[in-house]
Short mmCIF file of N, CA, C and O in Angstrom, two decimals:
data_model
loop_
_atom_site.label_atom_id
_atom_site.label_comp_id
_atom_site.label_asym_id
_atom_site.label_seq_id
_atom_site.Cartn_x
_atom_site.Cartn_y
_atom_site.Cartn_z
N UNK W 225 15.37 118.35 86.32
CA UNK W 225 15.32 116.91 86.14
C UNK W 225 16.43 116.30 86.99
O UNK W 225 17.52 116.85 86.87
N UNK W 226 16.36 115.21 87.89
CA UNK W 226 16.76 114.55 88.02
C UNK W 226 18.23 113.75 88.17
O UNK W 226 18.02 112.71 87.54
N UNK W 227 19.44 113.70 88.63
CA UNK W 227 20.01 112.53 87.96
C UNK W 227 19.56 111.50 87.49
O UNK W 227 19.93 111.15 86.37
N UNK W 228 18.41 110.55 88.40
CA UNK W 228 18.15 109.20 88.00
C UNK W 228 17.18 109.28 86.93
O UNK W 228 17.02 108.32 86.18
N UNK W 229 16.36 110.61 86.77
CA UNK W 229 15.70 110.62 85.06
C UNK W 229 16.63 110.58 83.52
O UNK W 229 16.39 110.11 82.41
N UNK W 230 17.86 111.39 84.15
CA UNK W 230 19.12 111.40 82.99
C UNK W 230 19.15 110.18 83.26
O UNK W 230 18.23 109.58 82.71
N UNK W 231 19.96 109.40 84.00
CA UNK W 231 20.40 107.83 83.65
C UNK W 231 18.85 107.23 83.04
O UNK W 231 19.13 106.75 81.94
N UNK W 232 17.62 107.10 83.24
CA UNK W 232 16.98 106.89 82.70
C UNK W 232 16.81 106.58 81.10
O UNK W 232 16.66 105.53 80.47
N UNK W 233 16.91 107.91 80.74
CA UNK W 233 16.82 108.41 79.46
C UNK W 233 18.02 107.70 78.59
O UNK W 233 17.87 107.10 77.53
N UNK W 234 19.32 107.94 79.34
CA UNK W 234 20.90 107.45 78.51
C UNK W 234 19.98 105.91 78.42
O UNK W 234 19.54 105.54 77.33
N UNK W 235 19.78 105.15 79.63
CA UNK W 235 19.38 103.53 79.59
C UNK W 235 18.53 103.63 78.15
O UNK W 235 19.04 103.16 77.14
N UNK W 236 17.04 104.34 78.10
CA UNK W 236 16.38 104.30 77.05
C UNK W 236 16.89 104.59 75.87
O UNK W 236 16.13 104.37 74.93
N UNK W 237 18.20 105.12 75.54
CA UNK W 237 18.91 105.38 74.63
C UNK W 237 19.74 104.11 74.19
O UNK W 237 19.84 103.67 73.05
N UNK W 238 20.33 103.58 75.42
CA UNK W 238 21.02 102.49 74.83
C UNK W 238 20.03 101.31 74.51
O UNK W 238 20.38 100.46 73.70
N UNK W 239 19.07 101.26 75.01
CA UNK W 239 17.92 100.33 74.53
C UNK W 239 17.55 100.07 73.07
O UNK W 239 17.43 99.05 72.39
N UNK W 240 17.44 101.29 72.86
CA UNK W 240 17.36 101.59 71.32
C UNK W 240 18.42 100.83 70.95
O UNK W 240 18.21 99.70 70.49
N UNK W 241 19.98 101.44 71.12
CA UNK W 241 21.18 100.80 70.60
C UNK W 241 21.09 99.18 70.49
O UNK W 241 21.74 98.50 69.69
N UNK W 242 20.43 98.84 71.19
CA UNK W 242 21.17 97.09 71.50
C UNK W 242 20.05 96.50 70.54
O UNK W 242 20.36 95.78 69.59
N UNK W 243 18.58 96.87 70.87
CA UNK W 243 17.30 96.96 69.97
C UNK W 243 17.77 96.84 68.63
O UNK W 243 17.41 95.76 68.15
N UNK W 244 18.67 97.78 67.58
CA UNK W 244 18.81 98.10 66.10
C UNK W 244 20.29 97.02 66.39
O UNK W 244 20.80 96.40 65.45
N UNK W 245 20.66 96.97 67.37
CA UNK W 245 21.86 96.39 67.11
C UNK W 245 21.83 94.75 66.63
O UNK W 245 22.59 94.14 65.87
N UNK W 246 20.73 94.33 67.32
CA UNK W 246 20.49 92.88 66.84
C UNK W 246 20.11 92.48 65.64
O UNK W 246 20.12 91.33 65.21
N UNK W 247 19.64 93.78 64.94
CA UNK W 247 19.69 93.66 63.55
C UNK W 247 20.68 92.88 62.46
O UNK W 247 20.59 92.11 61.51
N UNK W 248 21.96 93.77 63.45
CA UNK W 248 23.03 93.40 62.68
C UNK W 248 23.77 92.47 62.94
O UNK W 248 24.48 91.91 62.10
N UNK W 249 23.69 92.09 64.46
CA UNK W 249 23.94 90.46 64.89
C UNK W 249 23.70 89.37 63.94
O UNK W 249 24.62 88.55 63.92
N UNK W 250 22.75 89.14 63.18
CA UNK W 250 22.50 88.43 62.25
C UNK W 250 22.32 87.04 62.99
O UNK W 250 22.77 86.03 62.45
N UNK W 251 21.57 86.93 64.42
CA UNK W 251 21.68 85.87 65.22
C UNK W 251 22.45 85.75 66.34
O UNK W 251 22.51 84.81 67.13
N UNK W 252 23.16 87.05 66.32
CA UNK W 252 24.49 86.62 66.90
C UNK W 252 25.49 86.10 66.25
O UNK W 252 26.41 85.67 66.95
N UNK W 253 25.61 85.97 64.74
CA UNK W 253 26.62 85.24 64.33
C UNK W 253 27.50 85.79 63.59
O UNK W 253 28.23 85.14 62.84
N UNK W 254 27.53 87.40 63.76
CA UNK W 254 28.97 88.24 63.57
C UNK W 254 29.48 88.95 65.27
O UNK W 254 28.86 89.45 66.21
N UNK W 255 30.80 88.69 65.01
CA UNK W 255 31.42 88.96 66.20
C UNK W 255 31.52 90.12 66.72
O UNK W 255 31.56 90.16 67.95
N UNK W 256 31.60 91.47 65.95
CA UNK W 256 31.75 92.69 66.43
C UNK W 256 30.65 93.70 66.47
O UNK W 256 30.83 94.84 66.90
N UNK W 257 29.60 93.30 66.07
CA UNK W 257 27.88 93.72 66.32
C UNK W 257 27.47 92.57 67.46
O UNK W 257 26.40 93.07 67.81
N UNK W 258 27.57 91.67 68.07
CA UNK W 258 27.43 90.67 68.40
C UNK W 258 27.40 91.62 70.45
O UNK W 258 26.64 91.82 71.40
N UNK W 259 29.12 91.90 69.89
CA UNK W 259 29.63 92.46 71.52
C UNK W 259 29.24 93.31 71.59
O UNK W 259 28.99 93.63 72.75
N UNK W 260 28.85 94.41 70.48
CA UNK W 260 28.52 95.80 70.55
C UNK W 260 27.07 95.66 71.24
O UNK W 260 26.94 96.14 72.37
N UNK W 261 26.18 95.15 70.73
CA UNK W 261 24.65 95.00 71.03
C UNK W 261 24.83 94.28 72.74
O UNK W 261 23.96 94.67 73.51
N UNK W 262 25.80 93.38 73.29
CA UNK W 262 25.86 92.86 74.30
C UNK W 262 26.34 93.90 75.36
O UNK W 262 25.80 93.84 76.46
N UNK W 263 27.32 94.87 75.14
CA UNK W 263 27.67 95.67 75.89
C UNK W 263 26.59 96.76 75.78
O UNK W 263 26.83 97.39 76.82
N UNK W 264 25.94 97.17 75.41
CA UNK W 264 24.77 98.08 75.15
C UNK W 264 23.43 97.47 76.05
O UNK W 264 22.73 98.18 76.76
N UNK W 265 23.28 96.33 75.89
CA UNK W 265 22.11 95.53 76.99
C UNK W 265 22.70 95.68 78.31
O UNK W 265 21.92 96.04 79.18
N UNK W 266 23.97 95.47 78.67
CA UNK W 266 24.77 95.36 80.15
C UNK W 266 23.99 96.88 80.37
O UNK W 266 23.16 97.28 81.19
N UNK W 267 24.78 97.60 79.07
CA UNK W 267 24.91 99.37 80.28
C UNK W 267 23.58 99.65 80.44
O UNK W 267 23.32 100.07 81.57
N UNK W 268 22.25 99.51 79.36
CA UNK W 268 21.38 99.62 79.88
C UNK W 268 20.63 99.44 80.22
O UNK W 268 19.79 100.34 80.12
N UNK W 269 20.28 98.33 80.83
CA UNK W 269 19.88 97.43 81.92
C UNK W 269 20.69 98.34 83.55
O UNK W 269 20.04 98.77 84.51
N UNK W 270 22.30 98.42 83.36
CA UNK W 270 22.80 98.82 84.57
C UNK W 270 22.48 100.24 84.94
O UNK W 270 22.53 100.63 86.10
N UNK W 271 22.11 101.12 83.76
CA UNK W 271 21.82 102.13 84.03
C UNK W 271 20.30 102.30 84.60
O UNK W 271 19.95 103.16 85.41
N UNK W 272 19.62 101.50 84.12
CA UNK W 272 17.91 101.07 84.38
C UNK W 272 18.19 100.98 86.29
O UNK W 272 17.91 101.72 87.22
N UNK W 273 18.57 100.23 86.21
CA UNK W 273 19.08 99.71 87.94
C UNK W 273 19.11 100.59 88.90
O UNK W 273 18.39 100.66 89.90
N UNK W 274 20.51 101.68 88.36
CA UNK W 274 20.56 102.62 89.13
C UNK W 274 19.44 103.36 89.17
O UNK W 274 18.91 103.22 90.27
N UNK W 275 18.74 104.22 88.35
CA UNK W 275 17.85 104.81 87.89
C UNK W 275 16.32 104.50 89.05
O UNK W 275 15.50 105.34 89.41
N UNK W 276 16.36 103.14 89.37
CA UNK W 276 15.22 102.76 89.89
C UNK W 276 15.22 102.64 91.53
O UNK W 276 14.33 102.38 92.34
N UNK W 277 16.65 102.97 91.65
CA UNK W 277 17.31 103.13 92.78
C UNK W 277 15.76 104.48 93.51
O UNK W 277 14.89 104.28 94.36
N UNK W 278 15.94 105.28 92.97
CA UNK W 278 15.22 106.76 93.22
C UNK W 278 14.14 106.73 92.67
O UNK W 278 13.33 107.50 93.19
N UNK W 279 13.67 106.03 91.63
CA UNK W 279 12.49 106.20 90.29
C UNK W 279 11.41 104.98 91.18
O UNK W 279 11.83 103.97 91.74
N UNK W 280 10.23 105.35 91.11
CA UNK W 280 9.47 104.47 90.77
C UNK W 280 9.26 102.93 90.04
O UNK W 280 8.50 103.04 89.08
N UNK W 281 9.66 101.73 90.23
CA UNK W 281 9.72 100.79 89.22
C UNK W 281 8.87 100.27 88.10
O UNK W 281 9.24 99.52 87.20
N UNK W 282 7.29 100.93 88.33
CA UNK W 282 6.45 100.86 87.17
C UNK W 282 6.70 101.84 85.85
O UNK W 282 6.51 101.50 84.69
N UNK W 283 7.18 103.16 86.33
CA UNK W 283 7.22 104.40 85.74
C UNK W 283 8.11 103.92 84.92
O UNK W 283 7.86 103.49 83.79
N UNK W 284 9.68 104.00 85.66
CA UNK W 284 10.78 103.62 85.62
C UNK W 284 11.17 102.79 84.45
O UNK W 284 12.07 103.15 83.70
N UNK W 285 10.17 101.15 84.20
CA UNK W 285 10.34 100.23 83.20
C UNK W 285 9.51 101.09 81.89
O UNK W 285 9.85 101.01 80.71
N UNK W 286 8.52 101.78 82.33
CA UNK W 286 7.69 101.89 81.16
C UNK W 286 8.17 102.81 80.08
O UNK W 286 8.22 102.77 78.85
N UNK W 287 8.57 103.79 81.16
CA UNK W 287 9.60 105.25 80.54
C UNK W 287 10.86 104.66 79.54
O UNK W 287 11.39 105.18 78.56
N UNK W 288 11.16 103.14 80.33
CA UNK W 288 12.60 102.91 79.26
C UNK W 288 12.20 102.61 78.61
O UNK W 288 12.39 103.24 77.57
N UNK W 289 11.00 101.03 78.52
CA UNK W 289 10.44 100.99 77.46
C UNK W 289 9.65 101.68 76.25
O UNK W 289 9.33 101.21 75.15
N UNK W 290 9.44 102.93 76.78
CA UNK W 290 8.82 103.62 75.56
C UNK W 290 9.69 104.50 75.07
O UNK W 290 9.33 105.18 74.11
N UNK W 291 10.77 104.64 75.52
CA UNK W 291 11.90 105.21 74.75
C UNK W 291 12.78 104.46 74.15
O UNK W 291 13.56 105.10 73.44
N UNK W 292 12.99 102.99 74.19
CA UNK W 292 13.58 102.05 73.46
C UNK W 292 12.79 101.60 72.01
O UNK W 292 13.31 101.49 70.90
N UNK W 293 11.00 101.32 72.51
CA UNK W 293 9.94 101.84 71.17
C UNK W 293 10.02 102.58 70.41
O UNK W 293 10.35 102.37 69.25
N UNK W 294 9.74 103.54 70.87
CA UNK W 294 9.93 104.88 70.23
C UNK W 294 11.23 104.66 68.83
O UNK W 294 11.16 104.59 67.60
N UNK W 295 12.37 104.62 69.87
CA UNK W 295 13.53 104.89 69.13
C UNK W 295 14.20 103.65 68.54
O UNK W 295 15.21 103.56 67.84
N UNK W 296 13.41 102.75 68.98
CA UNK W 296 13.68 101.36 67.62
C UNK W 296 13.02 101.61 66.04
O UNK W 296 13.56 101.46 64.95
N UNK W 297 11.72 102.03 66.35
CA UNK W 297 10.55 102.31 65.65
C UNK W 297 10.99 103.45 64.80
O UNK W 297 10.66 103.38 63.61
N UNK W 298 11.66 104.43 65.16
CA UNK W 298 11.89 105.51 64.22
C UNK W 298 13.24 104.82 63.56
O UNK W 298 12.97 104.54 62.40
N UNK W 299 14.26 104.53 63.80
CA UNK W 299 15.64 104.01 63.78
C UNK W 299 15.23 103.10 62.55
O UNK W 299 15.81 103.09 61.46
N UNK W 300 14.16 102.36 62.91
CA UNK W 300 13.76 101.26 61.70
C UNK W 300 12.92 101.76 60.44
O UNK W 300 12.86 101.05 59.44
N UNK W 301 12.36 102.83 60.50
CA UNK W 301 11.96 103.73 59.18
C UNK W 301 13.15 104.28 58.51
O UNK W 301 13.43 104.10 57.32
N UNK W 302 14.03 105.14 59.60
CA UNK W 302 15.23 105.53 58.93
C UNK W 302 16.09 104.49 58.04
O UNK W 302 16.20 104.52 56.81
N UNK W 303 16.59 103.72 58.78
CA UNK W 303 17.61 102.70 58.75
C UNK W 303 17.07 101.35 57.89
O UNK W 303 18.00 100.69 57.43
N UNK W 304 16.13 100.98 57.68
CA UNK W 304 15.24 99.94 57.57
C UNK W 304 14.54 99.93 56.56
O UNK W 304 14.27 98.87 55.99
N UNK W 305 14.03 101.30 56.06
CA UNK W 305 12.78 101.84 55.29
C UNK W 305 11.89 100.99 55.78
O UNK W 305 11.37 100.36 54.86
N UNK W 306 11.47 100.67 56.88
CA UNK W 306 10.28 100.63 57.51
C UNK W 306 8.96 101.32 56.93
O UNK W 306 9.19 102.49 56.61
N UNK W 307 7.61 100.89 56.71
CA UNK W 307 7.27 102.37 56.00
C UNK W 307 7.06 103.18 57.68
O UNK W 307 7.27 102.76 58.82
N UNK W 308 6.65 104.24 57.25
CA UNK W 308 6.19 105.74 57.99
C UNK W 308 4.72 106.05 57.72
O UNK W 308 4.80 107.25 57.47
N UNK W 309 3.72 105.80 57.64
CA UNK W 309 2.37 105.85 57.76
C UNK W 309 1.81 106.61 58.56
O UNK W 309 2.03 106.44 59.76
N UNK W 310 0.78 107.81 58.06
CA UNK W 310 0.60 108.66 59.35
C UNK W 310 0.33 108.30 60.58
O UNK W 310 0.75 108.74 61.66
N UNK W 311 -0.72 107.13 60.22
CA UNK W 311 -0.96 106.36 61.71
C UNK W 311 -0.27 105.58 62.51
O UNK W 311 -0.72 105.30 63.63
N UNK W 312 1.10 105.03 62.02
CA UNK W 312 2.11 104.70 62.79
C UNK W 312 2.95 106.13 63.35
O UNK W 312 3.85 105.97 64.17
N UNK W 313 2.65 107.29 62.93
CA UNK W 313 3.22 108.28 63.59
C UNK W 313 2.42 108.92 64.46
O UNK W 313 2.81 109.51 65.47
N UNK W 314 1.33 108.81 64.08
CA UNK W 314 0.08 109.12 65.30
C UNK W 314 0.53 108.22 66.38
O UNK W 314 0.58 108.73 67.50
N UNK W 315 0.89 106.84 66.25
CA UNK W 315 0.62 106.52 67.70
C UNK W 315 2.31 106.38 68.42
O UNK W 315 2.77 105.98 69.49
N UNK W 316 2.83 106.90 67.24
CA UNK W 316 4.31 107.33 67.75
C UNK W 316 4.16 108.30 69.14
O UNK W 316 4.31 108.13 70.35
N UNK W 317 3.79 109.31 68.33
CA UNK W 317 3.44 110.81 69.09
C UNK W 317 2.81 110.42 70.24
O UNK W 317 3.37 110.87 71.25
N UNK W 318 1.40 109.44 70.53
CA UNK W 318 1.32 109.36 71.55
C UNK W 318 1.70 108.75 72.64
O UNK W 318 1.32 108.89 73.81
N UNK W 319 3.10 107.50 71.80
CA UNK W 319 4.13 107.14 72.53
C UNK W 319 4.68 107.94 73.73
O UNK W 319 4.77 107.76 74.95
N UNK W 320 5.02 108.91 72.85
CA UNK W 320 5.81 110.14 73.74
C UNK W 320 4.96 110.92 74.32
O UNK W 320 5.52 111.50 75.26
N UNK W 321 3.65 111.28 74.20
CA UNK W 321 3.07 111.60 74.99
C UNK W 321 2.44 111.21 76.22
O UNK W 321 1.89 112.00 76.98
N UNK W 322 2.54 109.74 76.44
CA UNK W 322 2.50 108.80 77.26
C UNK W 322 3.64 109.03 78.27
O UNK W 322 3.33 109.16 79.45
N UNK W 323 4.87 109.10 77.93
CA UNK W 323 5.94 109.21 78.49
C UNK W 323 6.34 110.76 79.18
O UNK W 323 6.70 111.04 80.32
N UNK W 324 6.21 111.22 78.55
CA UNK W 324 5.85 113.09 78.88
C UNK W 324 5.14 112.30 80.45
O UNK W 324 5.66 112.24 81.56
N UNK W 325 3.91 111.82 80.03
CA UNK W 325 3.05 112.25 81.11
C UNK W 325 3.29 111.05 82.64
O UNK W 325 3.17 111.46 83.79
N UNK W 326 3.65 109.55 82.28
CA UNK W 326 4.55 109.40 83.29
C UNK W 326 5.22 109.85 84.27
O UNK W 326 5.25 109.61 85.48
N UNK W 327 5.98 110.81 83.32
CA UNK W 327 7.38 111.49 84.04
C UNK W 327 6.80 112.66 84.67
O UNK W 327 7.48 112.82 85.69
N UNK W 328 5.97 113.51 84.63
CA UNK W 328 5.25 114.86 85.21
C UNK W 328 3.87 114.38 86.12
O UNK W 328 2.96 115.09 86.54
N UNK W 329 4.09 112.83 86.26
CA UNK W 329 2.78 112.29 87.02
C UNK W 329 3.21 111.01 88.08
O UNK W 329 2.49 110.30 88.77
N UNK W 330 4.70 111.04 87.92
CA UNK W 330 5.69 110.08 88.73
C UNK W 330 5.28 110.33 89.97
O UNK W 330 4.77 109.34 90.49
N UNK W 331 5.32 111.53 90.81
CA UNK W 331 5.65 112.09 91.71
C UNK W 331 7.09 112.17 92.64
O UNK W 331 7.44 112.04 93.81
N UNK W 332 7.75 112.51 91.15
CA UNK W 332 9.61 112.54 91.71
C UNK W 332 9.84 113.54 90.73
O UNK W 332 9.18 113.54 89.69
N UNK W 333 10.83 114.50 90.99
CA UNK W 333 11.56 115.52 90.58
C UNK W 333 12.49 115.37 89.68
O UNK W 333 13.16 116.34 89.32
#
């Protein structure tokens, strides 16, 4: 894999972060979830950037986006009691199987 698939992935990670983080923003109107969720959009967005430097830009957005899905979506069952329904995990799974297949159909290393 890649460097720019790792920065990828960290970006889709912090996506998630900034994603659950606005939770706790409450609007934006606590100060230290507020910056946390803001510095989490900077890095990954900046990491997205680099990433696309080398990546494909269709792949590239979709891959973050379905790893920011993904991992909002689970984050919010955990964290949330969201319910968990098999069929919201069915189309979890094929979230990631979507993304699997992106990345092995990119035509980048």
């Amino acid at each position: 894999m890649t460097s720019s698939w790792i920065l990828l992935i960290f970006a889709g990670l912090l996506e998630v972060c900034w994603t659950i983080g606005l939770k706790y923003t409450q609007g934006f109107t606590r100060p230290l979830p507020s910056v946390l969720t803001a510095t989490a959009i900077v890095a990954s967005m900046g990491l997205l950037a680099v990433a696309v430097k080398q990546l494909p830009i269709g792949t590239a957005y979709a891959v973050w986006v379905g790893i920011g899905a993904f991992g909002a979506a689970i984050a919010g069952m955990v964290l949330f009691h969201e319910p968990a329904t098999p069929s919201r995990l069915f189309f979890l799974a094929l979230l990631i199987i979507a993304i699997m297949g992106l990345k092995f159909t990119s035509g980048t290393h």
